[in-house]
Amino acid sequence: MLMRTDPFREIDRIAEQFFGTNTRPAVMHLDAYRDGDFFYAAFDLPGVDPDSIECTVERNVLTVRAERRRPAGDGVELVAAERPMGLFTRQLFLGDTLDTDKLEAGYEAGVLTLRIPVAERAKPRRSRSP
């Protein structure tokens, strides 16, 4: 019996898990940080139509959904397809210390930036002695 082996199959499998495939896009990368009284989350979404971005918060779970589509039309001929397409979803579990009712979002240069203020009850307080 002749067995055919592909020494690069395992490398391809790992790369697909990390970068995704056309049918299962990779996760959207993010930076999250606190600066003073605000928490920020910046998601890389290059080439995404801003109208396809949806942000929801339910029970302190932030869900970000976005879709990247291929150009379509009668004269469009796909020559190479290396960028992941489709629906991207990412969830973050937010602490009770954030005021999610005042969440602000902006999309510029392919980056979705969310700004969430720290709740007043979670800010440090100083007590004054009498």
PDB file of C-alpha atoms in Angstrom:
ATOM      1  CA  MET A   1       0.000   0.000   0.000  1.00  0.00           C
ATOM      2  CA  LEU A   2       1.355   3.396  -0.983  1.00  0.00           C
ATOM      3  CA  MET A   3       0.868   6.238   1.497  1.00  0.00           C
ATOM      4  CA  ARG A   4       1.116   9.794   0.335  1.00  0.00           C
ATOM      5  CA  THR A   5       2.309  12.254   2.954  1.00  0.00           C
ATOM      6  CA  ASP A   6       2.358  16.003   3.020  1.00  0.00           C
ATOM      7  CA  PRO A   7       4.964  17.362   5.443  1.00  0.00           C
ATOM      8  CA  PHE A   8       3.292  20.792   5.400  1.00  0.00           C
ATOM      9  CA  ARG A   9      -0.220  19.615   6.312  1.00  0.00           C
ATOM     10  CA  GLU A  10       0.305  20.243  10.038  1.00  0.00           C
ATOM     11  CA  ILE A  11       1.713  23.722   9.359  1.00  0.00           C
ATOM     12  CA  ASP A  12      -1.327  24.523   7.189  1.00  0.00           C
ATOM     13  CA  ARG A  13      -3.690  23.290   9.922  1.00  0.00           C
ATOM     14  CA  ILE A  14      -2.037  25.501  12.557  1.00  0.00           C
ATOM     15  CA  ALA A  15      -2.027  28.505  10.200  1.00  0.00           C
ATOM     16  CA  GLU A  16      -5.755  28.038   9.502  1.00  0.00           C
ATOM     17  CA  GLN A  17      -6.482  27.992  13.244  1.00  0.00           C
ATOM     18  CA  PHE A  18      -4.528  31.209  13.759  1.00  0.00           C
ATOM     19  CA  PHE A  19      -5.389  33.168  10.612  1.00  0.00           C
ATOM     20  CA  GLY A  20      -8.747  31.599   9.732  1.00  0.00           C
ATOM     21  CA  THR A  21     -10.108  30.502   6.383  1.00  0.00           C
ATOM     22  CA  ASN A  22     -12.617  31.908   3.886  1.00  0.00           C
ATOM     23  CA  THR A  23     -15.418  29.931   5.536  1.00  0.00           C
ATOM     24  CA  ARG A  24     -14.266  30.565   9.117  1.00  0.00           C
ATOM     25  CA  PRO A  25     -12.615  33.990   9.395  1.00  0.00           C
ATOM     26  CA  ALA A  26     -10.011  34.660  12.033  1.00  0.00           C
ATOM     27  CA  VAL A  27     -10.853  36.489  15.215  1.00  0.00           C
ATOM     28  CA  MET A  28     -10.637  40.265  15.173  1.00  0.00           C
ATOM     29  CA  HIS A  29      -7.577  41.423  17.074  1.00  0.00           C
ATOM     30  CA  LEU A  30      -7.918  43.967  19.849  1.00  0.00           C
ATOM     31  CA  ASP A  31      -6.106  46.118  22.353  1.00  0.00           C
ATOM     32  CA  ALA A  32      -7.877  46.854  25.633  1.00  0.00           C
ATOM     33  CA  TYR A  33      -6.657  49.313  28.237  1.00  0.00           C
ATOM     34  CA  ARG A  34      -7.711  51.744  30.932  1.00  0.00           C
ATOM     35  CA  ASP A  35      -6.706  55.371  30.801  1.00  0.00           C
ATOM     36  CA  GLY A  36      -7.858  57.368  33.809  1.00  0.00           C
ATOM     37  CA  ASP A  37     -11.630  57.184  34.131  1.00  0.00           C
ATOM     38  CA  PHE A  38     -12.173  55.356  30.822  1.00  0.00           C
ATOM     39  CA  PHE A  39     -11.789  51.816  29.503  1.00  0.00           C
ATOM     40  CA  TYR A  40     -10.884  51.487  25.811  1.00  0.00           C
ATOM     41  CA  ALA A  41     -11.123  48.578  23.395  1.00  0.00           C
ATOM     42  CA  ALA A  42      -9.685  48.973  19.881  1.00  0.00           C
ATOM     43  CA  PHE A  43     -10.576  46.314  17.280  1.00  0.00           C
ATOM     44  CA  ASP A  44      -8.724  45.891  13.981  1.00  0.00           C
ATOM     45  CA  LEU A  45     -11.351  45.788  11.219  1.00  0.00           C
ATOM     46  CA  PRO A  46      -9.635  46.914   8.000  1.00  0.00           C
ATOM     47  CA  GLY A  47     -11.798  46.904   4.902  1.00  0.00           C
ATOM     48  CA  VAL A  48     -15.039  46.548   6.856  1.00  0.00           C
ATOM     49  CA  ASP A  49     -18.011  48.708   5.887  1.00  0.00           C
ATOM     50  CA  PRO A  50     -18.865  50.796   8.985  1.00  0.00           C
ATOM     51  CA  ASP A  51     -22.579  50.112   8.366  1.00  0.00           C
ATOM     52  CA  SER A  52     -21.960  46.384   8.954  1.00  0.00           C
ATOM     53  CA  ILE A  53     -20.534  46.934  12.462  1.00  0.00           C
ATOM     54  CA  GLU A  54     -22.836  46.135  15.369  1.00  0.00           C
ATOM     55  CA  CYS A  55     -21.989  46.570  19.063  1.00  0.00           C
ATOM     56  CA  THR A  56     -24.280  45.276  21.798  1.00  0.00           C
ATOM     57  CA  VAL A  57     -23.977  44.953  25.567  1.00  0.00           C
ATOM     58  CA  GLU A  58     -26.147  42.497  27.434  1.00  0.00           C
ATOM     59  CA  ARG A  59     -25.510  41.582  31.065  1.00  0.00           C
ATOM     60  CA  ASN A  60     -21.970  42.991  30.926  1.00  0.00           C
ATOM     61  CA  VAL A  61     -21.066  41.000  27.795  1.00  0.00           C
ATOM     62  CA  LEU A  62     -19.930  43.214  24.933  1.00  0.00           C
ATOM     63  CA  THR A  63     -20.450  41.650  21.502  1.00  0.00           C
ATOM     64  CA  VAL A  64     -18.924  43.174  18.374  1.00  0.00           C
ATOM     65  CA  ARG A  65     -20.020  41.895  14.957  1.00  0.00           C
ATOM     66  CA  ALA A  66     -18.723  43.062  11.595  1.00  0.00           C
ATOM     67  CA  GLU A  67     -18.771  41.754   8.046  1.00  0.00           C
ATOM     68  CA  ARG A  68     -16.249  42.053   5.239  1.00  0.00           C
ATOM     69  CA  ARG A  69     -17.588  41.276   1.771  1.00  0.00           C
ATOM     70  CA  ARG A  70     -15.870  40.672  -1.534  1.00  0.00           C
ATOM     71  CA  PRO A  71     -16.523  43.124  -4.366  1.00  0.00           C
ATOM     72  CA  ALA A  72     -19.467  41.929  -6.430  1.00  0.00           C
ATOM     73  CA  GLY A  73     -20.715  42.898  -9.830  1.00  0.00           C
ATOM     74  CA  ASP A  74     -21.017  41.779 -13.416  1.00  0.00           C
ATOM     75  CA  GLY A  75     -17.472  42.713 -14.440  1.00  0.00           C
ATOM     76  CA  VAL A  76     -15.691  41.545 -11.261  1.00  0.00           C
ATOM     77  CA  GLU A  77     -13.259  38.683 -11.765  1.00  0.00           C
ATOM     78  CA  LEU A  78     -11.579  37.342  -8.614  1.00  0.00           C
ATOM     79  CA  VAL A  79      -7.865  36.833  -9.291  1.00  0.00           C
ATOM     80  CA  ALA A  80      -6.598  36.194  -5.742  1.00  0.00           C
ATOM     81  CA  ALA A  81      -8.473  35.678  -2.472  1.00  0.00           C
ATOM     82  CA  GLU A  82      -6.202  35.787   0.576  1.00  0.00           C
ATOM     83  CA  ARG A  83      -8.019  38.159   2.929  1.00  0.00           C
ATOM     84  CA  PRO A  84     -10.534  36.576   5.293  1.00  0.00           C
ATOM     85  CA  MET A  85     -14.125  37.455   4.399  1.00  0.00           C
ATOM     86  CA  GLY A  86     -17.406  36.914   6.136  1.00  0.00           C
ATOM     87  CA  LEU A  87     -18.761  37.618   9.593  1.00  0.00           C
ATOM     88  CA  PHE A  88     -16.376  38.439  12.420  1.00  0.00           C
ATOM     89  CA  THR A  89     -17.544  38.232  16.034  1.00  0.00           C
ATOM     90  CA  ARG A  90     -15.780  38.987  19.299  1.00  0.00           C
ATOM     91  CA  GLN A  91     -17.098  39.016  22.866  1.00  0.00           C
ATOM     92  CA  LEU A  92     -15.626  40.681  25.935  1.00  0.00           C
ATOM     93  CA  PHE A  93     -16.801  40.170  29.481  1.00  0.00           C
ATOM     94  CA  LEU A  94     -16.938  43.584  31.128  1.00  0.00           C
ATOM     95  CA  GLY A  95     -16.747  44.139  34.851  1.00  0.00           C
ATOM     96  CA  ASP A  96     -19.467  45.766  36.916  1.00  0.00           C
ATOM     97  CA  THR A  97     -17.202  48.785  37.306  1.00  0.00           C
ATOM     98  CA  LEU A  98     -17.991  50.127  33.811  1.00  0.00           C
ATOM     99  CA  ASP A  99     -20.947  52.315  32.856  1.00  0.00           C
ATOM    100  CA  THR A 100     -21.999  50.506  29.665  1.00  0.00           C
ATOM    101  CA  ASP A 101     -24.991  52.834  29.196  1.00  0.00           C
ATOM    102  CA  LYS A 102     -22.518  55.562  28.196  1.00  0.00           C
ATOM    103  CA  LEU A 103     -20.485  53.504  25.699  1.00  0.00           C
ATOM    104  CA  GLU A 104     -19.122  55.551  22.770  1.00  0.00           C
ATOM    105  CA  ALA A 105     -17.858  54.082  19.481  1.00  0.00           C
ATOM    106  CA  GLY A 106     -15.809  55.446  16.608  1.00  0.00           C
ATOM    107  CA  TYR A 107     -14.426  53.881  13.422  1.00  0.00           C
ATOM    108  CA  GLU A 108     -11.382  55.411  11.758  1.00  0.00           C
ATOM    109  CA  ALA A 109      -8.615  54.002   9.529  1.00  0.00           C
ATOM    110  CA  GLY A 110      -9.942  50.457   9.894  1.00  0.00           C
ATOM    111  CA  VAL A 111     -10.004  50.515  13.702  1.00  0.00           C
ATOM    112  CA  LEU A 112     -13.187  50.378  15.791  1.00  0.00           C
ATOM    113  CA  THR A 113     -12.543  52.124  19.118  1.00  0.00           C
ATOM    114  CA  LEU A 114     -14.951  51.781  22.028  1.00  0.00           C
ATOM    115  CA  ARG A 115     -14.754  54.121  25.014  1.00  0.00           C
ATOM    116  CA  ILE A 116     -16.575  53.155  28.193  1.00  0.00           C
ATOM    117  CA  PRO A 117     -16.460  55.316  31.322  1.00  0.00           C
ATOM    118  CA  VAL A 118     -15.690  53.808  34.691  1.00  0.00           C
ATOM    119  CA  ALA A 119     -18.820  53.934  36.866  1.00  0.00           C
ATOM    120  CA  GLU A 120     -18.856  56.590  39.591  1.00  0.00           C
ATOM    121  CA  ARG A 121     -19.314  53.938  42.273  1.00  0.00           C
ATOM    122  CA  ALA A 122     -16.072  52.252  41.179  1.00  0.00           C
ATOM    123  CA  LYS A 123     -13.864  55.350  41.232  1.00  0.00           C
ATOM    124  CA  PRO A 124     -11.493  55.699  44.167  1.00  0.00           C
ATOM    125  CA  ARG A 125     -12.654  58.031  46.899  1.00  0.00           C
ATOM    126  CA  ARG A 126     -10.821  59.916  49.570  1.00  0.00           C
ATOM    127  CA  SER A 127     -12.364  60.348  52.935  1.00  0.00           C
ATOM    128  CA  ARG A 128     -11.796  63.564  54.769  1.00  0.00           C
ATOM    129  CA  SER A 129     -11.048  63.496  58.442  1.00  0.00           C
ATOM    130  CA  PRO A 130     -13.098  65.818  60.615  1.00  0.00           C
TER     131      PRO A 130
END
